[in-house]
Coordinates of C-alpha atoms and ligand atoms in Angstrom, one line a residue:
X1 CA -0.1 -0.4 -0.7
X2 CA 1.6 3.6 -0.7
X3 CA 2.6 5.8 1.3
X4 CA 1.8 9.7 1.9
X5 CA 3.7 12.7 3.6
X6 CA 2.6 15.0 4.3
X7 CA 5.4 17.3 4.8
X8 CA 7.0 20.2 7.1
X9 CA 2.6 21.6 7.6
X10 CA 1.4 22.9 11.5
X11 CA 0.4 19.5 13.6
X12 CA -2.1 19.8 15.9
X13 CA -3.3 17.3 17.5
X14 CA -4.8 18.1 20.4
X15 CA -5.4 14.2 21.3
X16 CA -1.6 13.9 20.8
X17 CA -1.2 17.0 22.8
X18 CA 0.3 18.0 19.3
X19 CA 1.0 21.7 18.1
X20 CA 4.6 21.9 15.9
X21 CA 5.9 21.9 12.7
X22 CA 6.5 18.2 11.8
X23 CA 5.8 15.7 8.7
X24 CA 2.6 13.6 9.1
X25 CA 3.1 9.7 7.6
X26 CA -0.5 7.9 6.2
X27 CA -0.9 4.3 4.5
X28 CA -4.1 3.8 2.9
X29 CA -7.2 5.9 5.9
X30 CA -4.4 5.1 8.4
X31 CA -2.4 7.7 10.5
X32 CA 0.9 5.5 10.8
X33 CA 3.1 8.6 12.3
X34 CA 4.5 11.8 12.1
X35 CA 8.7 13.4 12.5
X36 CA 10.9 12.4 10.2
X37 CA 10.7 8.4 9.2
X38 CA 14.2 7.0 7.8
X39 CA 13.0 3.9 7.6
X40 CA 9.4 4.7 6.3
X41 CA 9.7 5.8 1.6
X42 CA 6.5 7.8 0.9
X43 CA 5.1 6.5 -3.4
X44 CA 3.9 11.3 -2.7
X45 CA 5.0 13.9 -0.6
X46 CA 1.7 17.0 0.0
X47 CA 3.9 20.7 1.1
X48 CA 2.2 21.9 4.0
X49 CA 4.6 24.8 4.4
X50 CA 2.7 26.8 5.7
X51 CA -1.0 25.1 6.4
X52 CA -2.5 23.6 9.2
X53 CA -2.6 20.1 9.4
X54 CA -5.4 18.6 12.6
X55 CA -7.6 16.2 12.6
X56 CA -11.2 16.6 10.8
X57 CA -13.4 19.4 11.6
X58 CA -16.4 19.2 13.4
X59 CA -18.6 22.2 12.7
X60 CA -21.9 21.7 15.2
X61 CA -24.2 24.4 13.8
X62 CA -24.6 24.3 10.3
X63 CA -27.9 24.5 7.7
X64 CA -27.8 23.1 4.7
X65 CA -31.7 24.3 3.9
X66 CA -32.8 21.3 2.5
X67 CA -35.6 19.5 1.8
X68 CA -37.0 23.0 0.8
X69 CA -35.1 25.6 -0.1
X70 CA -32.0 23.5 -3.0
X71 CA -31.5 26.7 -4.0
X72 CA -29.6 28.5 -1.0
X73 CA -28.0 25.1 -0.3
X74 CA -28.8 21.1 -0.4
X75 CA -26.7 18.5 1.8
X76 CA -23.9 18.0 -1.3
X77 CA -23.5 22.2 -1.8
X78 CA -23.0 22.5 1.8
X79 CA -20.7 19.5 3.0
X80 CA -18.3 20.8 -0.9
X81 CA -18.1 24.0 1.6
X82 CA -17.1 21.5 4.4
X83 CA -14.7 19.5 3.4
X84 CA -13.1 22.6 1.4
X85 CA -12.9 24.6 5.0
X86 CA -10.8 21.1 6.3
X87 CA -14.1 20.3 8.4
X88 CA -15.5 16.8 7.8
X89 CA -18.5 16.8 9.9
X90 CA -21.1 18.8 10.6
X91 CA -24.8 19.0 12.2
X92 CA -27.5 20.4 11.1
X93 CA -30.2 22.3 11.7
X94 CA -34.3 21.7 11.2
X95 CA -35.5 24.5 10.0
X96 CA -36.0 23.0 6.5
X97 CA -39.1 23.0 4.9
X98 CA -40.4 21.5 6.4
X99 CA -38.7 21.3 9.2
X100 CA -36.6 17.8 10.3
X101 CA -39.6 16.8 13.0
X102 CA -39.3 13.0 11.8
X103 CA -37.6 10.2 12.1
X104 CA -38.2 10.3 7.8
X105 CA -37.1 13.7 7.9
X106 CA -33.4 12.7 9.6
X107 CA -33.2 9.7 7.7
X108 CA -33.0 11.4 4.7
X109 CA -30.5 13.6 6.2
X110 CA -28.6 10.7 6.4
X111 CA -29.1 9.3 3.1
X112 CA -28.8 12.8 1.7
X113 CA -25.0 12.8 3.2
X114 CA -24.5 9.8 2.0
X115 CA -25.4 9.9 -1.5
X116 CA -23.2 13.2 -1.5
X117 CA -21.1 11.0 -0.4
X118 CA -18.0 15.0 1.6
X119 CA -18.2 15.5 5.4
X120 CA -20.2 13.3 8.2
X121 CA -23.6 14.7 8.4
X122 CA -26.1 14.7 12.1
X123 CA -29.2 15.5 11.9
X124 CA -30.1 17.9 14.4
X125 CA -34.0 17.1 15.3
X126 CA -35.9 19.5 16.2
X127 CA -37.7 20.2 19.5
X128 CA -41.7 21.2 18.2
X129 CA -43.9 19.6 15.0
X130 CA -42.9 22.4 12.3
X131 CA -40.8 24.2 14.5
X132 CA -44.5 26.2 15.2
X133 CA -43.8 26.0 19.0
X134 CA -47.3 24.0 19.6
X135 CA -46.7 20.9 20.4
X136 CA -43.5 18.4 20.7
X137 CA -42.1 17.0 17.3
X138 CA -41.3 13.3 17.7
X139 CA -38.6 12.6 19.4
X140 CA -38.0 8.9 20.2
X141 CA -38.3 8.5 16.6
X142 CA -35.8 11.4 15.9
X143 CA -33.2 9.7 17.7
X144 CA -34.5 6.4 16.1
X145 CA -33.5 8.1 13.1
X146 CA -29.9 9.4 14.4
X147 CA -30.8 12.6 16.4
X148 CA -27.9 13.6 17.7
X149 CA -29.8 16.8 19.5
X150 CA -32.3 19.0 19.6
X151 CA -33.2 22.4 18.6
X152 CA -36.2 25.1 16.9
X153 CA -32.8 27.0 15.9
X154 CA -33.8 29.9 13.6
X155 CA -36.5 30.6 15.9
X156 CA -36.8 30.1 20.1
X157 CA -38.9 27.4 22.0
X158 CA -41.7 30.6 23.2
X159 CA -43.2 28.1 25.8
X160 CA -41.3 27.6 28.9
X161 CA -43.6 24.8 29.7
X162 CA -42.5 23.3 26.0
X163 CA -38.8 24.7 26.5
X164 CA -39.1 22.5 30.2
X165 CA -41.3 19.3 28.6
X166 CA -38.4 19.2 25.7
X167 CA -35.9 19.2 28.6
X168 CA -37.8 16.2 30.9
X169 CA -37.9 13.9 27.3
X170 CA -34.2 14.4 25.9
X171 CA -33.1 14.3 29.2
X172 CA -34.6 10.4 28.7
X173 CA -32.1 10.0 25.7
X174 CA -29.5 11.7 26.9
X175 CA -29.6 14.1 24.4
X176 CA -29.0 18.4 24.6
X177 CA -31.7 21.0 23.9
X178 CA -30.0 23.0 22.3
X179 CA -31.1 27.6 21.9
X180 CA -31.5 29.8 19.9
X181 CA -31.9 32.3 23.1
X182 CA -33.7 35.8 21.2
X183 CA -37.2 36.6 22.8
X184 CA -39.9 38.2 20.2
X185 CA -41.6 40.3 21.9
X186 CA -38.0 43.0 21.9
X187 CA -36.4 41.5 18.8
X188 CA -39.0 42.4 16.8
X189 CA -39.1 45.2 14.0
X190 CA -35.3 44.6 15.1
X191 CA -32.7 44.7 12.6
X192 CA -29.3 44.9 14.0
X193 CA -28.4 45.4 16.8
X194 CA -29.7 47.8 20.6
X195 CA -26.9 50.5 21.1
X196 CA -25.5 54.0 20.0
X197 CA -25.2 52.5 16.6
X198 CA -27.7 51.5 15.7
X199 CA -29.6 55.4 17.1
X200 CA -27.7 57.0 14.9
X201 CA -28.2 54.8 12.0
X202 CA -31.9 55.1 12.7
X203 CA -32.6 52.1 12.3
X204 CA -34.8 49.4 15.0
X205 CA -32.5 48.2 17.6
X206 CA -32.3 44.7 18.6
X207 CA -31.6 45.2 22.6
X208 CA -29.0 42.1 24.1
X209 CA -31.6 41.6 27.1
X210 CA -33.7 39.8 24.0
X211 CA -30.9 37.1 24.2
X212 CA -30.5 37.4 27.8
X213 CA -33.6 36.8 28.9
X214 CA -34.3 33.8 27.4
X215 CA -30.6 31.7 28.5
X216 CA -31.3 32.3 31.8
X217 CA -34.5 31.3 32.0
X218 CA -33.4 28.3 30.0
X219 CA -30.5 27.2 32.5
X220 CA -32.4 27.9 34.6
X221 CA -34.8 25.3 33.0
X222 CA -32.1 22.9 32.6
X223 CA -31.8 22.9 36.6
X224 CA -35.0 21.9 37.5
X225 CA -34.9 19.3 35.0
X226 CA -32.0 18.0 34.8
X227 CA -31.6 18.1 30.6
X228 CA -29.0 19.0 29.1
X229 CA -29.1 23.0 27.4
X230 CA -27.1 23.4 25.2
X231 CA -26.8 27.9 24.2
X232 CA -26.5 27.7 20.7
X233 CA -24.1 31.9 19.1
X234 CA -24.0 33.7 21.7
X235 CA -22.7 37.0 21.2
X236 CA -23.5 39.4 24.9
X237 CA -21.4 39.4 27.1
X238 CA -24.2 38.8 29.5
X239 CA -24.8 35.6 28.2
X240 CA -21.6 34.3 28.4
X241 CA -21.9 35.6 31.8
X242 CA -24.8 33.4 32.8
X243 CA -23.0 30.1 31.2
X244 CA -20.5 30.5 33.6
X245 CA -23.0 30.5 36.9
X246 CA -24.8 28.4 35.3
X247 CA -21.8 25.4 35.0
X248 CA -20.5 27.3 38.5
X249 CA -24.2 25.7 40.1
X250 CA -23.8 22.4 38.0
X251 CA -25.9 23.3 35.9
X252 CA -25.7 20.9 32.6
X253 CA -25.2 23.9 30.1
X254 CA -22.5 24.2 27.4
X255 CA -22.0 27.3 24.8
X256 CA -21.6 28.2 21.5
X257 CA -19.9 31.4 20.1
X258 CA -19.4 32.1 16.1
X259 CA -16.7 33.7 14.3
X260 CA -19.1 37.0 13.4
X261 CA -19.6 37.3 17.2
X262 CA -16.3 37.6 18.7
X263 CA -14.2 39.4 15.3
X264 CA -16.7 41.8 14.2
X265 CA -19.4 44.8 15.1
X266 CA -21.8 46.7 14.6
X267 CA -20.2 49.7 13.8
X268 CA -19.4 46.9 10.6
X269 CA -23.7 48.1 9.3
X270 CA -22.3 52.5 8.9
X271 CA -21.6 50.4 5.3
X272 CA -25.9 50.1 5.1
X273 CA -24.2 46.4 3.6
X274 CA -26.8 43.9 4.1
X275 CA -24.4 41.2 4.8
X276 CA -23.9 42.2 8.9
X277 CA -27.3 41.6 9.1
X278 CA -28.5 38.5 11.4
X279 CA -29.7 36.3 14.0
X280 CA -28.3 37.9 16.4
X281 CA -27.2 41.2 15.4
X282 CA -23.0 42.0 16.2
X283 CA -22.6 43.8 18.9
X284 CA -20.1 45.6 20.1
X285 CA -16.4 45.8 21.9
X286 CA -17.6 45.1 24.6
X287 CA -18.4 41.9 24.3
X288 CA -16.4 40.4 22.1
X289 CA -13.8 40.1 24.6
X290 CA -15.8 38.7 27.6
X291 CA -16.8 36.2 24.2
X292 CA -12.9 35.4 23.7
X293 CA -12.5 34.7 27.1
X294 CA -15.1 32.2 27.3
X295 CA -13.5 30.4 25.4
X296 CA -10.7 30.6 26.8
X297 CA -11.6 30.5 30.1
X298 CA -14.2 27.1 28.8
X299 CA -17.1 28.9 29.6
X300 CA -17.7 28.6 25.8
X301 CA -17.2 25.2 24.8
X302 CA -17.7 24.9 20.5
X303 CA -17.0 27.6 18.0
X304 CA -19.7 26.7 15.5
X305 CA -19.8 28.3 12.3
X306 CA -23.2 28.8 12.3
X307 CA -23.5 28.7 8.4
X308 CA -25.2 30.2 6.9
X309 CA -26.2 33.2 9.3
X310 CA -30.6 33.6 9.6
X311 CA -31.4 37.0 8.2
X312 CA -33.2 38.3 10.7
X313 CA -37.0 37.8 10.0
Ligands
ZN1 ZN1 -30.5 30.6 16.0

């Protein structure tokens, strides 16, 4: 079997506590070593100078838009772009049309992913039927179909009672409920972060509190149910702090940050470029720093892309 040498890349592998410029050796589908290997004779060498060599990345917050909006994205196109970026596994959100709220829908995602033959795809099931927030989806059936977690992402679960039942029910399967934390009354009509910039531009804002009240609510609900809660796309300083306090109390809460929320601010909207409009919105420099701090100290557990971010309704 032929031996492949990936030469002189920056090899990063947290599982091996490895971060150094070195060679990686591969035979067939197996990694057979790193560093100088005088006894190995590569059939092929890839020059990885200036590049990062690491295990395939996992993006746990991706919108593949299939079924229903194939003109925007399909499972095949989304996973092709994942692979191009070094991401070999993605978890896809259920805000498709129809929503991923049945066992058959979850199975469909696996089938399409297999047909595409790109990245591994793990469907996330809807918490409520049609993501309408009224009635719990077939949680058990979705687990059968391979759903790895549950969320109504794109929308919050407005009813605290339903969110409570979702946390109780998913707990039986040891699956997490993923919270798109947004109080829709507070964000109604908003197109950007509420603050100095929105005032300057004369645009209606979405206050940080709209996110924080829901994070707070869901952490309390995770506390009384013992369910696993994950807060999606945390964008505010106080949001990070709420998760930190929740963890200190022993509540099973994890958090996620998206690159745009810790690299860009609402000042980007000064050009009126609508590419900078998203939900939750880009916030301020005073939010960016605590998010980075949260990533460093482990309050925020993952970086996910939220590809592509939700447009504000
Ligand atoms: Zn969301």
